[in-house]
Amino acid sequence: MRGFRVLSRYKTKYLFDPTRVPCPISRDCQRRSMATSSSSHPSPTDTDRRVMVLFGLPACGKNHVGLFLARHYGFAFHDGDDDLPEPMRQAILRKEVATPEMRDAHIANIVSRIHSLRKDHDRIAVAAALFKQQHRARIRKAFPDIQMVWVKATASLLHERLASRQNHLADVAYAEKIFTHFESPGNEEEHDVLENDRCDAHIRKQLEDLVAYSLNNGRTM
């Protein structure tokens, strides 16, 4: 069984590919799958160096997309929750909203982590909520060619995923409490969008489109 890389606390863990729950079979999804298999778009493994930062609301599927990149495209995936400063982690456990100082410290940790990961990996995917536009701008300033991808999901899917979580920092009550603090990126903020609708064939097609767009617009990592 083929494994894939997941990075945590500066270490690389090799995990076996778990049995995937197939996406709901529909004619639309089947058409997407056929389009993916016949697509001429370059895959992420065709690039020399690439860093994708996946951001969005809790339970939108950032880690799912990151693991998808690790499983299918050879990305080294890192969960930004591993970089939470301890005061912020404790605040979340107490169901308190993180202070600006806590968020600043978290962003500093993520920037430092990306610098470290780029020394050893050509293709990196990092998942982090990044609620504030100023923090996303701070990451982009540190890495001008980084690819920021806003992972979106419907409200019903967000609530369903939150309700199914076990032993997670952000439960339903806490997530709903902080949802209003998320600053959606506007047209002035450079970013890509990935719609997470449960269908892995659709996710794969979107990822290939994102990479093709990136290459056509001169981005290199």
GROMACS .gro file of N, CA, C and O in nm, residues 151-218:
model
  272
  151VAL      N    1  -1.038   2.758   0.060
  151VAL     CA    2  -1.120   2.636   0.053
  151VAL      C    3  -1.258   2.669   0.109
  151VAL      O    4  -1.270   2.712   0.224
  152LYS      N    5  -1.360   2.648   0.029
  152LYS     CA    6  -1.496   2.684   0.068
  152LYS      C    7  -1.585   2.560   0.071
  152LYS      O    8  -1.563   2.464  -0.004
  153ALA      N    9  -1.684   2.565   0.158
  153ALA     CA   10  -1.785   2.459   0.165
  153ALA      C   11  -1.918   2.523   0.203
  153ALA      O   12  -1.920   2.633   0.261
  154THR      N   13  -2.027   2.456   0.173
  154THR     CA   14  -2.158   2.511   0.207
  154THR      C   15  -2.177   2.510   0.358
  154THR      O   16  -2.113   2.434   0.431
  155ALA      N   17  -2.268   2.595   0.407
  155ALA     CA   18  -2.295   2.604   0.550
  155ALA      C   19  -2.341   2.470   0.606
  155ALA      O   20  -2.300   2.429   0.715
  156SER      N   21  -2.425   2.399   0.531
  156SER     CA   22  -2.475   2.270   0.579
  156SER      C   23  -2.363   2.169   0.592
  156SER      O   24  -2.359   2.090   0.688
  157LEU      N   25  -2.270   2.171   0.497
  157LEU     CA   26  -2.158   2.077   0.502
  157LEU      C   27  -2.062   2.113   0.616
  157LEU      O   28  -2.010   2.024   0.685
  158LEU      N   29  -2.042   2.242   0.640
  158LEU     CA   30  -1.958   2.285   0.752
  158LEU      C   31  -2.014   2.232   0.884
  158LEU      O   32  -1.940   2.175   0.967
  159HIS      N   33  -2.144   2.249   0.905
  159HIS     CA   34  -2.206   2.204   1.031
  159HIS      C   35  -2.203   2.052   1.043
  159HIS      O   36  -2.181   1.999   1.152
  160GLU      N   37  -2.222   1.984   0.932
  160GLU     CA   38  -2.217   1.838   0.936
  160GLU      C   39  -2.079   1.789   0.976
  160GLU      O   40  -2.064   1.698   1.058
  161ARG      N   41  -1.975   1.850   0.918
  161ARG     CA   42  -1.838   1.809   0.949
  161ARG      C   43  -1.801   1.843   1.093
  161ARG      O   44  -1.736   1.764   1.162
  162LEU      N   45  -1.844   1.960   1.138
  162LEU     CA   46  -1.816   1.999   1.276
  162LEU      C   47  -1.881   1.902   1.374
  162LEU      O   48  -1.820   1.863   1.475
  163ALA      N   49  -2.003   1.863   1.346
  163ALA     CA   50  -2.076   1.773   1.436
  163ALA      C   51  -2.013   1.634   1.440
  163ALA      O   52  -2.026   1.563   1.541
  164SER      N   53  -1.945   1.596   1.333
  164SER     CA   54  -1.886   1.462   1.329
  164SER      C   55  -1.745   1.456   1.386
  164SER      O   56  -1.688   1.348   1.402
  165ARG      N   57  -1.688   1.572   1.419
  165ARG     CA   58  -1.551   1.574   1.472
  165ARG      C   59  -1.544   1.516   1.612
  165ARG      O   60  -1.633   1.535   1.693
  166GLN      N   61  -1.433   1.451   1.639
  166GLN     CA   62  -1.407   1.399   1.773
  166GLN      C   63  -1.267   1.442   1.816
  166GLN      O   64  -1.172   1.439   1.737
  167ASN      N   65  -1.256   1.484   1.942
  167ASN     CA   66  -1.126   1.524   1.998
  167ASN      C   67  -1.058   1.633   1.914
  167ASN      O   68  -0.939   1.628   1.888
  168HIS      N   69  -1.136   1.730   1.872
  168HIS     CA   70  -1.082   1.841   1.794
  168HIS      C   71  -1.093   1.970   1.873
  168HIS      O   72  -1.188   1.989   1.949
  169LEU      N   73  -0.996   2.059   1.854
  169LEU     CA   74  -0.996   2.185   1.927
  169LEU      C   75  -1.124   2.265   1.903
  169LEU      O   76  -1.182   2.320   1.996
  170ALA      N   77  -1.167   2.272   1.778
  170ALA     CA   78  -1.283   2.354   1.743
  170ALA      C   79  -1.407   2.268   1.729
  170ALA      O   80  -1.425   2.201   1.627
  171ASP      N   81  -1.494   2.267   1.831
  171ASP     CA   82  -1.620   2.195   1.821
  171ASP      C   83  -1.726   2.285   1.758
  171ASP      O   84  -1.698   2.398   1.719
  172VAL      N   85  -1.848   2.236   1.750
  172VAL     CA   86  -1.954   2.310   1.683
  172VAL      C   87  -1.976   2.447   1.749
  172VAL      O   88  -1.980   2.551   1.682
  173ALA      N   89  -1.989   2.447   1.881
  173ALA     CA   90  -2.019   2.571   1.952
  173ALA      C   91  -1.909   2.674   1.933
  173ALA      O   92  -1.936   2.793   1.907
  174TYR      N   93  -1.784   2.630   1.944
  174TYR     CA   94  -1.674   2.725   1.930
  174TYR      C   95  -1.661   2.775   1.786
  174TYR      O   96  -1.641   2.894   1.762
  175ALA      N   97  -1.675   2.684   1.690
  175ALA     CA   98  -1.663   2.724   1.550
  175ALA      C   99  -1.770   2.828   1.514
  175ALA      O  100  -1.741   2.928   1.448
  176GLU      N  101  -1.893   2.804   1.559
  176GLU     CA  102  -2.000   2.899   1.530
  176GLU      C  103  -1.973   3.034   1.597
  176GLU      O  104  -2.010   3.140   1.543
  177LYS      N  105  -1.906   3.030   1.709
  177LYS     CA  106  -1.873   3.153   1.781
  177LYS      C  107  -1.774   3.238   1.705
  177LYS      O  108  -1.780   3.362   1.707
  178ILE      N  109  -1.680   3.173   1.636
  178ILE     CA  110  -1.574   3.248   1.569
  178ILE      C  111  -1.598   3.268   1.419
  178ILE      O  112  -1.522   3.341   1.354
  179PHE      N  113  -1.700   3.205   1.363
  179PHE     CA  114  -1.726   3.218   1.220
  179PHE      C  115  -1.733   3.365   1.177
  179PHE      O  116  -1.683   3.402   1.070
  180THR      N  117  -1.798   3.447   1.258
  180THR     CA  118  -1.818   3.587   1.220
  180THR      C  119  -1.688   3.667   1.218
  180THR      O  120  -1.685   3.779   1.166
  181HIS      N  121  -1.581   3.611   1.275
  181HIS     CA  122  -1.452   3.681   1.278
  181HIS      C  123  -1.373   3.660   1.149
  181HIS      O  124  -1.269   3.725   1.129
  182PHE      N  125  -1.421   3.571   1.063
  182PHE     CA  126  -1.348   3.541   0.940
  182PHE      C  127  -1.368   3.653   0.839
  182PHE      O  128  -1.481   3.693   0.810
  183GLU      N  129  -1.259   3.702   0.784
  183GLU     CA  130  -1.263   3.807   0.682
  183GLU      C  131  -1.247   3.743   0.544
  183GLU      O  132  -1.137   3.700   0.507
  184SER      N  133  -1.357   3.737   0.471
  184SER     CA  134  -1.351   3.677   0.338
  184SER      C  135  -1.262   3.763   0.247
  184SER      O  136  -1.270   3.886   0.251
  185PRO      N  137  -1.179   3.700   0.167
  185PRO     CA  138  -1.092   3.778   0.078
  185PRO      C  139  -1.173   3.848  -0.031
  185PRO      O  140  -1.265   3.789  -0.089
  186GLY      N  141  -1.141   3.971  -0.057
  186GLY     CA  142  -1.207   4.047  -0.161
  186GLY      C  143  -1.128   4.043  -0.291
  186GLY      O  144  -1.026   3.974  -0.302
  187ASN      N  145  -1.176   4.118  -0.389
  187ASN     CA  146  -1.112   4.119  -0.520
  187ASN      C  147  -0.970   4.176  -0.514
  187ASN      O  148  -0.887   4.146  -0.599
  188GLU      N  149  -0.944   4.259  -0.413
  188GLU     CA  150  -0.812   4.320  -0.402
  188GLU      C  151  -0.708   4.224  -0.344
  188GLU      O  152  -0.588   4.252  -0.349
  189GLU      N  153  -0.753   4.113  -0.292
  189GLU     CA  154  -0.662   4.016  -0.231
  189GLU      C  155  -0.641   3.899  -0.326
  189GLU      O  156  -0.735   3.825  -0.358
  190GLU      N  157  -0.518   3.880  -0.372
  190GLU     CA  158  -0.490   3.774  -0.468
  190GLU      C  159  -0.507   3.637  -0.402
  190GLU      O  160  -0.444   3.606  -0.301
  191HIS      N  161  -0.593   3.557  -0.461
  191HIS     CA  162  -0.616   3.423  -0.408
  191HIS      C  163  -0.690   3.340  -0.512
  191HIS      O  164  -0.747   3.392  -0.608
  192ASP      N  165  -0.686   3.210  -0.493
  192ASP     CA  166  -0.764   3.117  -0.573
  192ASP      C  167  -0.872   3.057  -0.484
  192ASP      O  168  -0.864   3.065  -0.361
  193VAL      N  169  -0.971   2.996  -0.546
  193VAL     CA  170  -1.083   2.938  -0.472
  193VAL      C  171  -1.098   2.791  -0.510
  193VAL      O  172  -1.091   2.755  -0.628
  194LEU      N  173  -1.116   2.707  -0.410
  194LEU     CA  174  -1.147   2.566  -0.433
  194LEU      C  175  -1.276   2.532  -0.360
  194LEU      O  176  -1.286   2.552  -0.239
  195GLU      N  177  -1.374   2.484  -0.433
  195GLU     CA  178  -1.502   2.444  -0.375
  195GLU      C  179  -1.495   2.299  -0.333
  195GLU      O  180  -1.480   2.209  -0.416
  196ASN      N  181  -1.505   2.276  -0.203
  196ASN     CA  182  -1.500   2.140  -0.151
  196ASN      C  183  -1.644   2.089  -0.135
  196ASN      O  184  -1.715   2.128  -0.044
  197ASP      N  185  -1.684   2.001  -0.225
  197ASP     CA  186  -1.822   1.953  -0.226
  197ASP      C  187  -1.831   1.802  -0.206
  197ASP      O  188  -1.923   1.737  -0.255
  198ARG      N  189  -1.732   1.745  -0.138
  198ARG     CA  190  -1.724   1.601  -0.108
  198ARG      C  191  -1.668   1.519  -0.224
  198ARG      O  192  -1.626   1.406  -0.203
  199CYS      N  193  -1.671   1.570  -0.343
  199CYS     CA  194  -1.635   1.490  -0.460
  199CYS      C  195  -1.486   1.503  -0.489
  199CYS      O  196  -1.439   1.609  -0.532
  200ASP      N  197  -1.411   1.395  -0.466
  200ASP     CA  198  -1.266   1.400  -0.487
  200ASP      C  199  -1.230   1.421  -0.634
  200ASP      O  200  -1.126   1.481  -0.665
  201ALA      N  201  -1.314   1.371  -0.725
  201ALA     CA  202  -1.288   1.394  -0.868
  201ALA      C  203  -1.296   1.542  -0.899
  201ALA      O  204  -1.216   1.596  -0.977
  202HIS      N  205  -1.391   1.611  -0.836
  202HIS     CA  206  -1.405   1.755  -0.858
  202HIS      C  207  -1.288   1.830  -0.795
  202HIS      O  208  -1.236   1.926  -0.853
  203ILE      N  209  -1.245   1.787  -0.676
  203ILE     CA  210  -1.129   1.848  -0.610
  203ILE      C  211  -1.006   1.834  -0.698
  203ILE      O  212  -0.931   1.931  -0.720
  204ARG      N  213  -0.986   1.716  -0.754
  204ARG     CA  214  -0.869   1.693  -0.837
  204ARG      C  215  -0.872   1.781  -0.962
  204ARG      O  216  -0.771   1.841  -1.000
  205LYS      N  217  -0.989   1.793  -1.024
  205LYS     CA  218  -1.001   1.877  -1.143
  205LYS      C  219  -0.970   2.023  -1.108
  205LYS      O  220  -0.900   2.093  -1.183
  206GLN      N  221  -1.021   2.069  -0.996
  206GLN     CA  222  -0.995   2.208  -0.955
  206GLN      C  223  -0.847   2.231  -0.928
  206GLN      O  224  -0.791   2.335  -0.965
  207LEU      N  225  -0.782   2.135  -0.862
  207LEU     CA  226  -0.639   2.149  -0.834
  207LEU      C  227  -0.559   2.156  -0.963
  207LEU      O  228  -0.466   2.236  -0.976
  208GLU      N  229  -0.595   2.074  -1.060
  208GLU     CA  230  -0.523   2.078  -1.187
  208GLU      C  231  -0.546   2.212  -1.258
  208GLU      O  232  -0.455   2.268  -1.318
  209ASP      N  233  -0.668   2.263  -1.249
  209ASP     CA  234  -0.696   2.394  -1.308
  209ASP      C  235  -0.617   2.504  -1.238
  209ASP      O  236  -0.566   2.597  -1.303
  210LEU      N  237  -0.607   2.496  -1.104
  210LEU     CA  238  -0.533   2.597  -1.030
  210LEU      C  239  -0.386   2.598  -1.070
  210LEU      O  240  -0.325   2.704  -1.085
  211VAL      N  241  -0.330   2.479  -1.088
  211VAL     CA  242  -0.189   2.470  -1.127
  211VAL      C  243  -0.170   2.523  -1.268
  211VAL      O  244  -0.074   2.595  -1.296
  212ALA      N  245  -0.261   2.489  -1.359
  212ALA     CA  246  -0.250   2.538  -1.496
  212ALA      C  247  -0.257   2.690  -1.499
  212ALA      O  248  -0.180   2.757  -1.567
  213TYR      N  249  -0.349   2.748  -1.422
  213TYR     CA  250  -0.361   2.894  -1.414
  213TYR      C  251  -0.234   2.955  -1.359
  213TYR      O  252  -0.184   3.057  -1.408
  214SER      N  253  -0.178   2.892  -1.255
  214SER     CA  254  -0.057   2.943  -1.192
  214SER      C  255   0.058   2.946  -1.291
  214SER      O  256   0.131   3.044  -1.303
  215LEU      N  257   0.074   2.838  -1.368
  215LEU     CA  258   0.182   2.831  -1.462
  215LEU      C  259   0.164   2.932  -1.577
  215LEU      O  260   0.258   2.998  -1.620
  216ASN      N  261   0.041   2.947  -1.624
  216ASN     CA  262   0.014   3.039  -1.735
  216ASN      C  263   0.033   3.184  -1.696
  216ASN      O  264   0.051   3.270  -1.781
  217ASN      N  265   0.025   3.213  -1.566
  217ASN     CA  266   0.042   3.350  -1.520
  217ASN      C  267   0.179   3.376  -1.461
  217ASN      O  268   0.200   3.472  -1.387
  218GLY      N  269   0.271   3.283  -1.487
  218GLY     CA  270   0.411   3.310  -1.455
  218GLY      C  271   0.450   3.286  -1.312
  218GLY      O  272   0.557   3.327  -1.270
   0.00000   0.00000   0.00000
